mmCIF file of C-alpha atoms in Angstrom:
data_model
loop_
_atom_site.group_PDB
_atom_site.id
_atom_site.type_symbol
_atom_site.label_atom_id
_atom_site.label_comp_id
_atom_site.label_asym_id
_atom_site.label_seq_id
_atom_site.Cartn_x
_atom_site.Cartn_y
_atom_site.Cartn_z
ATOM 1 C CA MET T 21 -2.376 -27.045 -12.943
ATOM 2 C CA GLU T 22 -4.793 -26.034 -10.037
ATOM 3 C CA ASN T 23 -4.875 -22.272 -9.341
ATOM 4 C CA LEU T 24 -3.226 -22.501 -5.936
ATOM 5 C CA GLU T 25 -0.372 -24.676 -7.371
ATOM 6 C CA THR T 26 0.131 -22.179 -10.193
ATOM 7 C CA TRP T 27 0.233 -19.254 -7.614
ATOM 8 C CA ASN T 28 2.791 -21.069 -5.479
ATOM 9 C CA LYS T 29 4.960 -21.447 -8.573
ATOM 10 C CA VAL T 30 4.746 -17.888 -9.179
ATOM 11 C CA VAL T 31 5.772 -17.108 -5.626
ATOM 12 C CA LYS T 32 8.877 -19.491 -6.004
ATOM 13 C CA LEU T 33 9.889 -17.845 -9.285
ATOM 14 C CA PHE T 34 9.473 -14.421 -7.641
ATOM 15 C CA LYS T 35 11.815 -15.273 -4.811
ATOM 16 C CA GLU T 36 14.340 -16.933 -6.879
ATOM 17 C CA ASN T 37 14.527 -13.725 -9.014
ATOM 18 C CA TYR T 38 14.321 -11.216 -6.259
ATOM 19 C CA SER T 39 16.599 -8.206 -6.913
ATOM 20 C CA ARG T 40 17.510 -9.270 -10.545
ATOM 21 C CA TYR T 41 17.939 -6.845 -13.422
ATOM 22 C CA GLU T 42 14.983 -5.312 -15.095
ATOM 23 C CA TYR T 43 15.267 -7.177 -18.259
ATOM 24 C CA THR T 44 15.281 -10.490 -16.236
ATOM 25 C CA LEU T 45 12.039 -9.264 -14.522
ATOM 26 C CA GLN T 46 10.421 -8.598 -17.852
ATOM 27 C CA SER T 47 11.319 -11.885 -19.330
ATOM 28 C CA LEU T 48 9.997 -13.648 -16.176
ATOM 29 C CA TRP T 49 6.577 -12.128 -16.172
ATOM 30 C CA GLU T 50 6.252 -12.463 -20.033
ATOM 31 C CA ASN T 51 6.779 -16.180 -19.421
ATOM 32 C CA ILE T 52 4.470 -16.529 -16.502
ATOM 33 C CA PHE T 53 1.589 -14.781 -18.481
ATOM 34 C CA LYS T 54 2.433 -16.972 -21.459
ATOM 35 C CA GLU T 55 3.138 -20.350 -20.039
ATOM 36 C CA LEU T 56 1.214 -20.194 -16.723
ATOM 37 C CA LEU T 57 -1.783 -18.055 -17.703
ATOM 38 C CA HIS T 58 -1.954 -19.110 -21.250
ATOM 39 C CA TYR T 59 -1.605 -15.800 -23.431
ATOM 40 C CA SER T 60 -0.255 -16.261 -26.856
ATOM 41 C CA SER T 61 1.695 -13.711 -28.731
ATOM 42 C CA LEU T 62 0.783 -15.391 -32.102
ATOM 43 C CA ASP T 63 -2.979 -14.923 -31.247
ATOM 44 C CA ASN T 64 -2.227 -11.301 -30.371
ATOM 45 C CA GLU T 65 -3.247 -11.935 -26.730
ATOM 46 C CA ILE T 66 -0.318 -10.319 -25.221
ATOM 47 C CA GLU T 67 1.727 -7.375 -26.490
ATOM 48 C CA ILE T 68 5.232 -6.356 -25.158
ATOM 49 C CA HIS T 69 6.451 -2.784 -25.102
ATOM 50 C CA ARG T 70 4.000 -1.151 -27.308
ATOM 51 C CA SER T 71 5.044 2.517 -28.199
ATOM 52 C CA ILE T 72 2.155 4.999 -27.681
ATOM 53 C CA HIS T 73 2.911 8.296 -29.113
ATOM 54 C CA LEU T 74 1.867 11.550 -27.408
ATOM 55 C CA GLY T 75 2.071 14.463 -29.896
ATOM 56 C CA SER T 76 4.983 14.498 -32.248
ATOM 57 C CA THR T 77 7.964 13.498 -29.979
ATOM 58 C CA ASP T 78 6.732 12.086 -26.623
ATOM 59 C CA LYS T 79 5.857 8.493 -26.187
ATOM 60 C CA VAL T 80 5.087 5.950 -23.344
ATOM 61 C CA ILE T 81 5.763 2.180 -23.428
ATOM 62 C CA PRO T 82 3.861 -0.045 -21.208
ATOM 63 C CA ASP T 83 5.667 -3.258 -20.275
ATOM 64 C CA ILE T 84 2.760 -5.667 -21.021
ATOM 65 C CA ILE T 85 -0.793 -5.362 -22.407
ATOM 66 C CA LEU T 86 -3.282 -8.260 -21.994
ATOM 67 C CA LYS T 87 -5.876 -8.467 -24.668
ATOM 68 C CA LYS T 88 -9.085 -10.485 -25.654
ATOM 69 C CA ASP T 89 -10.693 -10.409 -28.977
ATOM 70 C CA ASN T 90 -8.066 -7.921 -30.049
ATOM 71 C CA LYS T 91 -9.140 -5.402 -27.463
ATOM 72 C CA ASP T 92 -6.805 -4.030 -24.717
ATOM 73 C CA LEU T 93 -8.097 -5.014 -21.433
ATOM 74 C CA VAL T 94 -5.237 -5.049 -18.871
ATOM 75 C CA VAL T 95 -1.991 -2.950 -18.570
ATOM 76 C CA VAL T 96 0.967 -4.512 -16.577
ATOM 77 C CA GLU T 97 3.679 -2.355 -15.337
ATOM 78 C CA LEU T 98 6.904 -4.059 -13.855
ATOM 79 C CA LYS T 99 9.503 -2.433 -11.419
ATOM 80 C CA LEU T 100 12.389 -4.044 -9.665
ATOM 81 C CA SER T 101 11.219 -6.428 -6.891
ATOM 82 C CA ASN T 102 13.551 -5.068 -4.200
ATOM 83 C CA THR T 103 11.979 -1.588 -4.275
ATOM 84 C CA ASN T 104 8.740 -0.753 -2.572
ATOM 85 C CA ILE T 105 5.930 0.940 -4.538
ATOM 86 C CA LYS T 106 6.567 4.445 -5.233
ATOM 87 C CA GLU T 107 3.944 7.136 -5.968
ATOM 88 C CA LYS T 108 5.468 7.859 -9.499
ATOM 89 C CA TYR T 109 5.147 4.074 -10.402
ATOM 90 C CA GLN T 110 1.432 4.201 -9.705
ATOM 91 C CA GLN T 111 0.972 7.451 -11.750
ATOM 92 C CA GLN T 112 3.015 6.014 -14.634
ATOM 93 C CA LEU T 113 0.435 3.053 -14.730
ATOM 94 C CA PHE T 114 -2.436 5.466 -14.437
ATOM 95 C CA SER T 115 -1.155 7.343 -17.348
ATOM 96 C CA TYR T 116 -1.016 4.143 -19.465
ATOM 97 C CA LEU T 117 -4.574 3.317 -18.532
ATOM 98 C CA LYS T 118 -5.902 6.688 -19.488
ATOM 99 C CA GLN T 119 -3.906 6.710 -22.791
ATOM 100 C CA LEU T 120 -5.404 3.314 -23.624
ATOM 101 C CA LYS T 121 -8.768 3.900 -22.065
ATOM 102 C CA VAL T 122 -8.316 0.663 -20.098
ATOM 103 C CA SER T 123 -9.631 0.296 -16.392
ATOM 104 C CA ILE T 124 -7.682 -2.724 -15.039
ATOM 105 C CA GLY T 125 -3.893 -2.068 -14.149
ATOM 106 C CA ILE T 126 -1.403 -4.199 -12.494
ATOM 107 C CA LEU T 127 1.842 -2.788 -10.917
ATOM 108 C CA ILE T 128 4.183 -5.502 -9.918
ATOM 109 C CA SER T 129 6.969 -4.757 -7.586
ATOM 110 C CA ASP T 130 7.606 -5.816 -4.098
ATOM 111 C CA LYS T 131 4.080 -7.253 -4.266
ATOM 112 C CA ILE T 132 1.132 -7.217 -6.878
ATOM 113 C CA TYR T 133 -0.923 -4.058 -6.804
ATOM 114 C CA LEU T 134 -4.126 -4.532 -8.735
ATOM 115 C CA PHE T 135 -6.077 -1.548 -9.681
ATOM 116 C CA SER T 136 -9.523 -0.917 -11.014
ATOM 117 C CA TYR T 137 -9.496 2.568 -12.434
ATOM 118 C CA ASP T 138 -12.685 4.367 -12.058
ATOM 119 C CA TYR T 139 -12.799 7.421 -14.560
ATOM 120 C CA THR T 140 -15.349 9.215 -12.341
ATOM 121 C CA LYS T 141 -12.764 9.523 -9.530
ATOM 122 C CA GLU T 142 -9.511 11.206 -8.703
ATOM 123 C CA ASP T 143 -6.277 9.295 -8.744
ATOM 124 C CA PHE T 144 -5.948 9.250 -5.079
ATOM 125 C CA GLU T 145 -9.483 7.721 -4.790
ATOM 126 C CA GLN T 146 -8.528 4.697 -7.006
ATOM 127 C CA GLN T 147 -9.054 1.378 -5.350
ATOM 128 C CA CYS T 148 -6.307 -1.216 -5.126
ATOM 129 C CA VAL T 149 -5.841 -4.696 -3.871
ATOM 130 C CA GLU T 150 -2.333 -5.587 -2.679
ATOM 131 C CA ILE T 151 -1.197 -9.193 -2.954
ATOM 132 C CA ASP T 152 1.971 -10.297 -1.141
ATOM 133 C CA PHE T 153 4.069 -13.100 -2.704
ATOM 134 C CA VAL T 154 3.497 -15.667 -0.051
ATOM 135 C CA TYR T 155 2.762 -19.249 -0.508
ATOM 136 C CA SER T 156 -0.862 -20.616 -0.226
ATOM 137 C CA SER T 157 -2.265 -17.118 -0.460
ATOM 138 C CA VAL T 158 -6.073 -16.854 -1.005
ATOM 139 C CA LEU T 159 -5.770 -13.469 -2.761
ATOM 140 C CA GLY T 160 -2.837 -15.026 -4.921
ATOM 141 C CA GLU T 161 -5.003 -18.046 -5.889
ATOM 142 C CA LYS T 162 -7.872 -15.680 -6.837
ATOM 143 C CA PHE T 163 -5.354 -13.475 -8.869
ATOM 144 C CA ILE T 164 -4.268 -16.667 -10.956
ATOM 145 C CA GLN T 165 -7.988 -17.478 -11.520
ATOM 146 C CA LEU T 166 -9.102 -13.989 -12.589
ATOM 147 C CA PHE T 167 -6.255 -13.435 -14.950
ATOM 148 C CA ASP T 168 -6.108 -16.874 -16.631
ATOM 149 C CA LYS T 169 -6.705 -15.991 -20.309
ATOM 150 C CA HIS T 170 -9.712 -18.360 -20.269
ATOM 151 C CA ASN T 171 -11.344 -16.664 -17.488
ATOM 152 C CA LEU T 172 -10.453 -12.983 -18.159
ATOM 153 C CA ASP T 173 -13.579 -10.760 -17.540
ATOM 154 C CA VAL T 174 -13.112 -7.049 -16.726
ATOM 155 C CA GLU T 175 -16.241 -6.904 -14.735
ATOM 156 C CA LEU T 176 -15.446 -9.898 -12.516
ATOM 157 C CA ILE T 177 -12.038 -8.235 -11.805
ATOM 158 C CA LYS T 178 -13.754 -5.032 -10.801
ATOM 159 C CA GLU T 179 -16.128 -6.779 -8.535
ATOM 160 C CA PHE T 180 -13.100 -8.480 -6.879
ATOM 161 C CA VAL T 181 -11.344 -5.248 -6.342
ATOM 162 C CA ILE T 182 -14.429 -3.475 -4.761
ATOM 163 C CA LYS T 183 -15.254 -6.453 -2.541
ATOM 164 C CA ASN T 184 -11.753 -6.674 -1.202
ATOM 165 C CA CYS T 185 -11.369 -3.030 -0.685
ATOM 166 C CA LYS T 186 -14.553 -2.988 1.264
ATOM 167 C CA ILE T 187 -13.264 -5.808 3.424
ATOM 168 C CA LYS T 188 -9.940 -3.787 4.070
ATOM 169 C CA ASP T 189 -11.893 -0.564 4.758
ATOM 170 C CA GLU T 190 -14.131 -2.444 7.336
ATOM 171 C CA TYR T 191 -11.095 -3.968 8.788
ATOM 172 C CA TYR T 192 -9.532 -0.652 9.412
ATOM 173 C CA LYS T 193 -12.838 0.799 11.061
ATOM 174 C CA ILE T 194 -12.995 -2.328 13.313
ATOM 175 C CA LYS T 195 -9.517 -1.975 14.164
ATOM 176 C CA GLU T 196 -9.897 1.672 15.182
ATOM 177 C CA ILE T 197 -12.949 1.178 17.632
ATOM 178 C CA THR T 198 -11.578 -1.975 19.105
ATOM 179 C CA THR T 199 -9.891 -0.272 22.068
ATOM 180 C CA GLU T 200 -9.457 -1.630 25.791
ATOM 181 C CA GLU T 201 -12.429 0.650 26.698
ATOM 182 C CA TYR T 202 -14.528 -0.953 23.888
ATOM 183 C CA VAL T 203 -13.627 -4.553 24.923
ATOM 184 C CA LYS T 204 -14.311 -3.750 28.492
ATOM 185 C CA ASP T 205 -17.872 -2.368 27.553
ATOM 186 C CA VAL T 206 -18.584 -5.599 25.661
ATOM 187 C CA LEU T 207 -17.400 -7.732 28.588
ATOM 188 C CA LYS T 208 -19.431 -5.603 30.885
ATOM 189 C CA ASN T 209 -22.549 -6.098 28.922
ATOM 190 C CA SER T 210 -21.777 -9.829 28.666
ATOM 191 C CA TYR T 211 -21.458 -10.167 32.449
ATOM 192 C CA LYS T 212 -24.625 -8.125 33.074
ATOM 193 C CA ALA T 213 -26.593 -10.433 30.778
ATOM 194 C CA LEU T 214 -25.400 -13.388 32.775
ATOM 195 C CA GLY T 215 -26.800 -11.776 35.831
ATOM 196 C CA TYR T 216 -23.693 -10.491 37.638
ATOM 197 C CA ASP T 217 -23.964 -7.239 39.888
ATOM 198 C CA GLU T 218 -22.629 -4.291 38.102
ATOM 199 C CA ILE T 219 -20.540 -3.124 41.147
ATOM 200 C CA SER T 220 -18.706 -6.525 41.025
ATOM 201 C CA ILE T 221 -18.239 -6.333 37.247
ATOM 202 C CA ASN T 222 -16.892 -2.673 37.523
ATOM 203 C CA LYS T 223 -14.482 -3.671 40.320
ATOM 204 C CA TYR T 224 -13.291 -6.737 38.225
ATOM 205 C CA LEU T 225 -12.652 -4.578 35.093
ATOM 206 C CA GLU T 226 -10.911 -1.888 36.915
ATOM 207 C CA ASN T 227 -8.294 -4.292 38.048
ATOM 208 C CA ILE T 228 -7.395 -5.827 34.633
ATOM 209 C CA VAL T 229 -5.273 -4.608 31.597
ATOM 210 C CA ILE T 230 -6.410 -5.768 28.099
ATOM 211 C CA ASN T 231 -3.544 -5.443 25.626
ATOM 212 C CA LEU T 232 -4.624 -5.793 21.844
ATOM 213 C CA LYS T 233 -1.896 -6.722 19.330
ATOM 214 C CA ASP T 234 -1.764 -8.375 15.845
ATOM 215 C CA LYS T 235 -0.711 -11.961 15.519
ATOM 216 C CA PRO T 236 2.633 -12.471 13.866
ATOM 217 C CA GLU T 237 2.327 -13.384 10.027
ATOM 218 C CA TYR T 238 4.092 -16.489 8.913
ATOM 219 C CA ASP T 239 5.302 -17.411 5.284
ATOM 220 C CA ILE T 240 4.606 -21.149 4.682
ATOM 221 C CA TYR T 241 6.850 -23.098 2.455
ATOM 222 C CA LYS T 242 8.139 -26.676 1.953
ATOM 223 C CA CYS T 243 11.528 -27.792 3.273
ATOM 224 C CA ARG T 244 13.443 -30.899 4.074
ATOM 225 C CA SER T 245 14.119 -32.027 7.543
ATOM 226 C CA SER T 246 17.724 -33.391 8.532
ATOM 227 C CA SER T 247 16.668 -36.821 7.469
ATOM 228 C CA GLY T 248 15.573 -35.609 4.119
ATOM 229 C CA GLU T 249 12.077 -36.002 4.597
ATOM 230 C CA ASN T 250 9.604 -33.419 3.087
ATOM 231 C CA ARG T 251 7.723 -31.230 5.611
ATOM 232 C CA VAL T 252 5.926 -27.933 5.787
ATOM 233 C CA CYS T 253 8.006 -25.101 7.467
ATOM 234 C CA SER T 254 7.165 -21.481 8.483
ATOM 235 C CA THR T 255 9.272 -18.429 8.818
ATOM 236 C CA LEU T 256 8.073 -15.183 10.606
ATOM 237 C CA ILE T 257 7.487 -12.282 8.387
ATOM 238 C CA ASN T 258 8.843 -9.134 9.681
ATOM 239 C CA LYS T 259 6.284 -7.160 7.884
ATOM 240 C CA VAL T 260 6.613 -3.274 7.440
ATOM 241 C CA HIS T 261 3.128 -1.863 6.287
ATOM 242 C CA ASN T 262 4.104 0.363 3.248
ATOM 243 C CA LEU T 263 1.679 2.928 2.406
ATOM 244 C CA SER T 264 1.619 5.258 -0.543
ATOM 245 C CA LYS T 265 0.502 8.877 -0.309
ATOM 246 C CA ASN T 266 -2.673 7.831 -2.066
ATOM 247 C CA ASP T 267 -3.288 4.931 0.427
ATOM 248 C CA ALA T 268 -2.888 7.635 3.197
ATOM 249 C CA LEU T 269 -5.282 10.084 1.671
ATOM 250 C CA ARG T 270 -7.881 7.263 1.156
ATOM 251 C CA MET T 271 -7.470 6.378 4.904
ATOM 252 C CA CYS T 272 -8.073 10.006 5.862
ATOM 253 C CA ALA T 273 -11.248 10.250 3.708
ATOM 254 C CA MET T 274 -12.301 7.065 5.178
ATOM 255 C CA ASN T 275 -11.867 8.451 8.709
ATOM 256 C CA ASN T 276 -13.378 11.826 7.724
ATOM 257 C CA VAL T 277 -10.303 13.785 8.242
ATOM 258 C CA PRO T 278 -10.296 16.914 5.981
ATOM 259 C CA ILE T 279 -7.136 17.467 3.966
ATOM 260 C CA SER T 280 -5.864 20.631 2.551
ATOM 261 C CA ASN T 281 -4.633 21.237 -0.993
ATOM 262 C CA TYR T 282 -1.103 21.221 0.355
ATOM 263 C CA VAL T 283 -0.102 17.986 1.606
ATOM 264 C CA THR T 284 3.281 16.577 2.757
ATOM 265 C CA PHE T 285 3.548 12.881 3.150
ATOM 266 C CA ALA T 286 6.562 11.317 5.048
ATOM 267 C CA ASN T 287 7.468 7.785 6.199
ATOM 268 C CA LEU T 288 9.344 7.092 9.536
ATOM 269 C CA SER T 289 12.794 6.397 8.787
ATOM 270 C CA SER T 290 14.353 3.182 10.484
ATOM 271 C CA LYS T 291 17.868 4.804 10.448
ATOM 272 C CA ASP T 292 17.231 7.844 12.692
ATOM 273 C CA GLY T 293 13.581 7.449 13.844
ATOM 274 C CA LYS T 294 12.471 10.573 12.064
ATOM 275 C CA TYR T 295 10.164 11.750 9.321
ATOM 276 C CA PRO T 296 12.157 13.270 6.512
ATOM 277 C CA ALA T 297 10.488 15.315 3.739
ATOM 278 C CA ASN T 298 11.444 18.192 1.262
ATOM 279 C CA VAL T 299 8.738 20.791 0.900
ATOM 280 C CA LYS T 300 8.348 23.860 -1.399
ATOM 281 C CA LEU T 301 8.985 27.250 0.186
ATOM 282 C CA ASP T 302 5.330 28.528 -0.328
ATOM 283 C CA TYR T 303 3.649 25.574 1.657
ATOM 284 C CA PRO T 304 3.613 27.554 4.922
ATOM 285 C CA ASN T 305 1.653 30.286 3.343
ATOM 286 C CA HIS T 306 -1.360 27.984 2.878
ATOM 287 C CA ASP T 307 -3.202 25.546 5.081
ATOM 288 C CA TRP T 308 -0.844 22.721 5.113
ATOM 289 C CA THR T 309 -1.537 19.142 6.044
ATOM 290 C CA LEU T 310 1.349 16.744 7.263
ATOM 291 C CA ILE T 311 0.733 12.975 7.078
ATOM 292 C CA LEU T 312 3.334 11.097 9.132
ATOM 293 C CA ASN T 313 3.292 7.268 8.560
ATOM 294 C CA ASP T 314 4.757 5.265 11.110
ATOM 295 C CA GLU T 315 5.007 1.852 9.300
ATOM 296 C CA TYR T 316 6.388 -0.100 12.173
ATOM 297 C CA ASN T 317 3.744 0.739 14.649
ATOM 298 C CA LYS T 318 0.931 1.013 12.010
ATOM 299 C CA ASN T 319 -0.106 4.665 12.856
ATOM 300 C CA LEU T 320 -0.833 7.353 10.642
ATOM 301 C CA HIS T 321 -0.580 10.869 12.264
ATOM 302 C CA ILE T 322 -2.284 13.870 10.685
ATOM 303 C CA LEU T 323 -1.310 17.561 11.623
ATOM 304 C CA GLN T 324 -3.009 20.516 10.204
ATOM 305 C CA ILE T 325 -1.057 23.760 10.220
ATOM 306 C CA PRO T 326 -3.139 26.846 9.324
ATOM 307 C CA ALA T 327 -1.672 29.185 6.707
ATOM 308 C CA ASN T 328 0.881 31.627 7.783
ATOM 309 C CA THR T 329 1.468 30.135 11.076
ATOM 310 C CA PHE T 330 5.113 29.777 10.041
ATOM 311 C CA SER T 331 7.218 31.363 7.389
ATOM 312 C CA TYR T 332 9.509 29.337 5.239
ATOM 313 C CA LYS T 333 12.499 31.212 7.065
ATOM 314 C CA ASP T 334 11.384 29.485 10.282
ATOM 315 C CA PHE T 335 12.651 26.172 8.734
ATOM 316 C CA TYR T 336 15.967 24.822 7.535
ATOM 317 C CA ILE T 337 16.273 25.523 3.849
ATOM 318 C CA ARG T 338 18.337 23.380 1.373
ATOM 319 C CA THR T 339 19.720 26.209 -0.657
ATOM 320 C CA ASP T 340 20.897 23.962 -3.492
ATOM 321 C CA LYS T 341 17.224 23.039 -4.227
ATOM 322 C CA ASN T 342 15.364 26.008 -2.630
ATOM 323 C CA LEU T 343 13.376 23.595 -0.561
ATOM 324 C CA ILE T 344 12.354 23.261 3.097
ATOM 325 C CA VAL T 345 13.839 20.372 4.865
ATOM 326 C CA LEU T 346 11.812 18.718 7.557
ATOM 327 C CA LEU T 347 13.258 16.066 9.971
ATOM 328 C CA ILE T 348 10.317 15.506 12.400
ATOM 329 C CA ASP T 349 10.856 13.242 15.300
ATOM 330 C CA THR T 350 8.382 10.922 16.998
ATOM 331 C CA SER T 351 7.496 13.833 19.351
ATOM 332 C CA PHE T 352 6.346 15.871 16.369
ATOM 333 C CA VAL T 353 9.362 18.329 16.750
ATOM 334 C CA ASP T 354 11.251 19.424 13.578
ATOM 335 C CA ALA T 355 14.723 19.966 14.997
ATOM 336 C CA HIS T 356 17.924 21.063 13.274
ATOM 337 C CA PRO T 357 20.402 21.847 16.108
ATOM 338 C CA GLN T 358 23.343 22.845 13.684
ATOM 339 C CA SER T 359 21.055 25.760 12.420
ATOM 340 C CA ASN T 360 19.473 26.534 15.936
ATOM 341 C CA ILE T 361 16.070 25.472 14.387
ATOM 342 C CA GLU T 362 13.339 23.778 16.532
ATOM 343 C CA ASN T 363 9.626 23.765 15.446
ATOM 344 C CA ARG T 364 7.230 22.061 17.963
ATOM 345 C CA LEU T 365 4.387 20.873 15.699
ATOM 346 C CA TYR T 366 2.690 18.415 18.082
ATOM 347 C CA LYS T 367 -0.135 21.040 19.021
ATOM 348 C CA PHE T 368 -1.209 20.731 15.294
ATOM 349 C CA LYS T 369 -1.906 17.006 15.541
ATOM 350 C CA VAL T 370 -5.595 16.528 14.716
ATOM 351 C CA LYS T 371 -5.852 12.675 14.478
ATOM 352 C CA THR T 372 -4.000 9.412 14.751
ATOM 353 C CA ILE T 373 -5.323 6.554 12.543
ATOM 354 C CA ASN T 374 -4.407 2.927 13.430
ATOM 355 C CA TYR T 375 -4.188 0.538 10.620
#
């Protein structure tokens, strides 16, 4: 079976089993690795739910371990497909990698997250390739090629992750500099090279508006027409860009935005249009970084609040858990009218990163 055909079969199975129970997910991926990617339990090439003891009582249990020549090479952690990646899931995978001294980790949830763990770096610096479950995906086809038992090579997987993370980083950088002003400068230089007068060029450019937006993404699949004929169909993907805290920290580092040791990360809620977060009471006593992720407009807002600008008493406190409760709106105001609390935070915004 060709790699792309195999990937499309994986996507079909994923879509058919979306939101199933965890034991169904476990069974599905065991069969995918065994039947489609050729790992054999009898030959000790795949191990399920190995218990790893930590001290006398504690233990961890990775979902799947892929092996070659009786050596652990890849750890696979599975989470329900109808939940987006959570920070704790990523940290759980990293803990397995460290216990087994393995570099390649796969977290499978709403998509495939492929990690190449570099032991010389911090957890938030680890590189990750995200592979969506869409038909005819180039990354999906490559995933099948790399993780087929007959091709399994840790160094090739590392090279794949590094290359694709470089492409992703360059994409973000290009996207950030490609503003209306940048495009107009490019057009101006092009027109000047063609011999047009600069006054004419400026007059023309002053009277036009250039709007830049992403093309819509489509999921391609096979369907039948009303006459029963097979044809290729597509459906628009309403894609929300889910970032983890570590993704956000990497983007800040990539854009030379300094981050304090006290960081609060919050996603924009679709329900009320606010950034909710629970924060420990001592955070206002320190230099405090707020990272607010607008997944719908693909903006990452970074706010830097100097130490002791606020006291915890300036915020709404959840007394049952002794935590500060933030409800920051899109104007960067933390408001709790029922308690007569309003903190205007917009003056602390230092950067907005587009992604």
